[in-house]
Amino acid sequence: MELTWLEDFLELAETGSFSRAAEARNITQPAFSRRIKALEDWVGAPLFIRTPQRTTLTTAGEQFLRGAPDLVRRLLQLRREAREAGGRETATLRFAATHVLSFTFFPHWIRSVESHGSFGPVRLLSDSMQACEELMFQGQAQFLLCHRHALAPSRFEPRQFRSAVVGHDALMPLVAPDADGRPRWSLDAPGEVPLLAYTGESGLGRIVAAHRFEERAPGLKAVFSAHLAASLLGMACDGRGVAWLPHSVAAQDIAAGRLIPAGGAEWEIGMDIVLFRPNARQSPAAEGFWAEVNAISA
């Protein structure tokens, strides 16, 4: 069996399409199909039900999916640890972090942790929540820094991942003021309210969506969407609508009066800032860092 077969399996299970999965894996569809067939031959059972509409998992495929992500992550980690032991790689700490936390939280947080001890080089990969999750599942990052709320779904099951709360933030519905200093649109008043929304790959978007504010404010209508909070911030300051923005991102614009709340405190969403890691043991440097984070958070 080859590692690429497992990675192909996970991509096909995610997309449900041989053509999209082959494109994502950057190989031709016939070659991709042959590798999937080779994996099924190795397992000894069909893993997928192939139909013209969509490819779905068989019962054997669902069972295989339960352990495949952790197996891929462990194989990549073992290879990395072997290279470190052989002197081919330094003991670099690899972090994935959502765009917003990469700029607003990570620099001073990592400095505060490093003030308690030296942990070696650090590599930061900044992307959307969806992309950061994939980096973790693929074993390309040892840690993930992101926002979390109890109502929003998480892909990190406790049997595979641990987490530590390292900070707090809040999503606030913000809008540019009118000439009289009042909100251009109010969530507490009837009428249509233009919404500056997050796209599906955004973790903040999942948190906002979980609160179903449109049921309390039927006038909310999305007029613009982006996965970056910074993009919504600029549009909100330009008077284009209401956006739920992290306080950590919008604090300066709030202080300068460029943005004001579009509703009362009941429209705000408190969030934790958390650090995720796999349950499986990692490199000595990563384990040392995790121990320090927990000591500080205790």
XYZ file of N, CA, C and O in Angstrom, residues 1 5 9 12 18 33-50 56-65:
132
model
N 0.833 -1.193 0.000
C 0.000 0.000 0.000
C 0.873 1.250 0.000
O 1.931 1.274 0.630
N -2.276 6.448 -1.987
C -3.578 5.800 -2.107
C -4.519 6.276 -0.993
O -5.696 6.521 -1.228
N -7.961 8.336 -1.368
C -9.193 7.865 -0.742
C -9.895 8.992 0.019
O -11.110 9.190 -0.105
N -11.451 11.589 -2.406
C -12.661 11.098 -3.060
C -13.821 11.011 -2.074
O -14.966 11.323 -2.408
N -14.997 11.520 -8.851
C -13.692 11.100 -9.345
C -13.002 12.242 -10.090
O -11.788 12.436 -9.940
N -8.301 6.743 -10.894
C -9.180 5.579 -10.754
C -8.386 4.303 -10.525
O -8.788 3.439 -9.731
N -7.245 4.200 -11.198
C -6.407 3.009 -11.014
C -5.867 2.935 -9.592
O -5.778 1.847 -9.001
N -5.510 4.077 -9.019
C -4.983 4.063 -7.649
C -6.079 3.711 -6.643
O -5.825 2.994 -5.668
N -7.292 4.193 -6.870
C -8.401 3.825 -5.994
C -8.672 2.328 -6.095
O -8.893 1.635 -5.081
N -8.631 1.798 -7.316
C -8.838 0.359 -7.504
C -7.722 -0.440 -6.832
O -7.983 -1.499 -6.212
N -6.502 0.067 -6.889
C -5.390 -0.620 -6.238
C -5.590 -0.654 -4.722
O -5.291 -1.660 -4.059
N -6.098 0.436 -4.163
C -6.367 0.468 -2.722
C -7.464 -0.531 -2.374
O -7.362 -1.255 -1.371
N -8.524 -0.577 -3.166
C -9.616 -1.530 -2.904
C -9.114 -2.972 -3.000
O -9.515 -3.821 -2.198
N -8.222 -3.223 -3.946
C -7.645 -4.565 -4.048
C -6.826 -4.898 -2.807
O -6.856 -6.034 -2.309
N -6.096 -3.905 -2.307
C -5.268 -4.128 -1.107
C -6.160 -4.383 0.116
O -5.895 -5.262 0.923
N -7.249 -3.594 0.241
C -8.178 -3.777 1.366
C -8.920 -5.107 1.232
O -9.179 -5.791 2.225
N -9.256 -5.462 -0.001
C -9.996 -6.697 -0.223
C -11.493 -6.509 -0.228
O -12.247 -7.479 -0.058
N -11.941 -5.268 -0.419
C -13.384 -4.986 -0.461
C -13.592 -3.667 -1.192
O -12.758 -2.766 -1.114
N -14.715 -3.527 -1.901
C -15.031 -2.239 -2.535
C -15.222 -1.162 -1.468
O -15.868 -1.395 -0.448
N -14.670 0.008 -1.726
C -14.782 1.116 -0.780
C -15.784 2.167 -1.233
O -16.230 2.980 -0.416
N -16.114 2.181 -2.524
C -17.002 3.207 -3.071
C -18.090 2.579 -3.936
O -17.879 1.570 -4.604
N -19.267 3.217 -3.895
C -20.355 2.900 -4.811
C -20.334 3.959 -5.909
O -20.497 5.154 -5.637
N -20.103 3.542 -7.119
C -19.963 4.473 -8.234
C -21.285 4.606 -8.974
O -21.829 3.623 -9.474
N -20.290 7.378 -3.549
C -20.493 7.319 -2.103
C -19.727 6.138 -1.515
O -19.313 5.223 -2.223
N -19.556 6.171 -0.202
C -18.826 5.115 0.494
C -19.691 3.882 0.701
O -20.887 3.983 0.998
N -19.080 2.719 0.556
C -19.728 1.474 0.962
C -19.616 1.350 2.478
O -18.975 2.175 3.146
N -20.207 0.313 3.035
C -20.052 0.068 4.473
C -18.582 -0.135 4.821
O -18.092 0.377 5.841
N -17.853 -0.862 3.965
C -16.419 -1.056 4.186
C -15.679 0.275 4.086
O -14.741 0.542 4.846
N -16.111 1.124 3.145
C -15.484 2.434 2.987
C -15.705 3.320 4.192
O -14.796 4.050 4.626
N -16.916 3.277 4.764
C -17.199 4.069 5.964
C -16.330 3.611 7.124
O -15.826 4.429 7.908
N -16.144 2.304 7.251
C -15.270 1.778 8.303
C -13.829 2.221 8.081
O -13.129 2.622 9.018
N -13.376 2.161 6.836
C -12.002 2.550 6.511
C -11.782 4.035 6.776
O -10.708 4.448 7.217
N -12.823 4.844 6.538
C -12.716 6.288 6.742
C -12.527 6.645 8.213
O -11.960 7.690 8.530
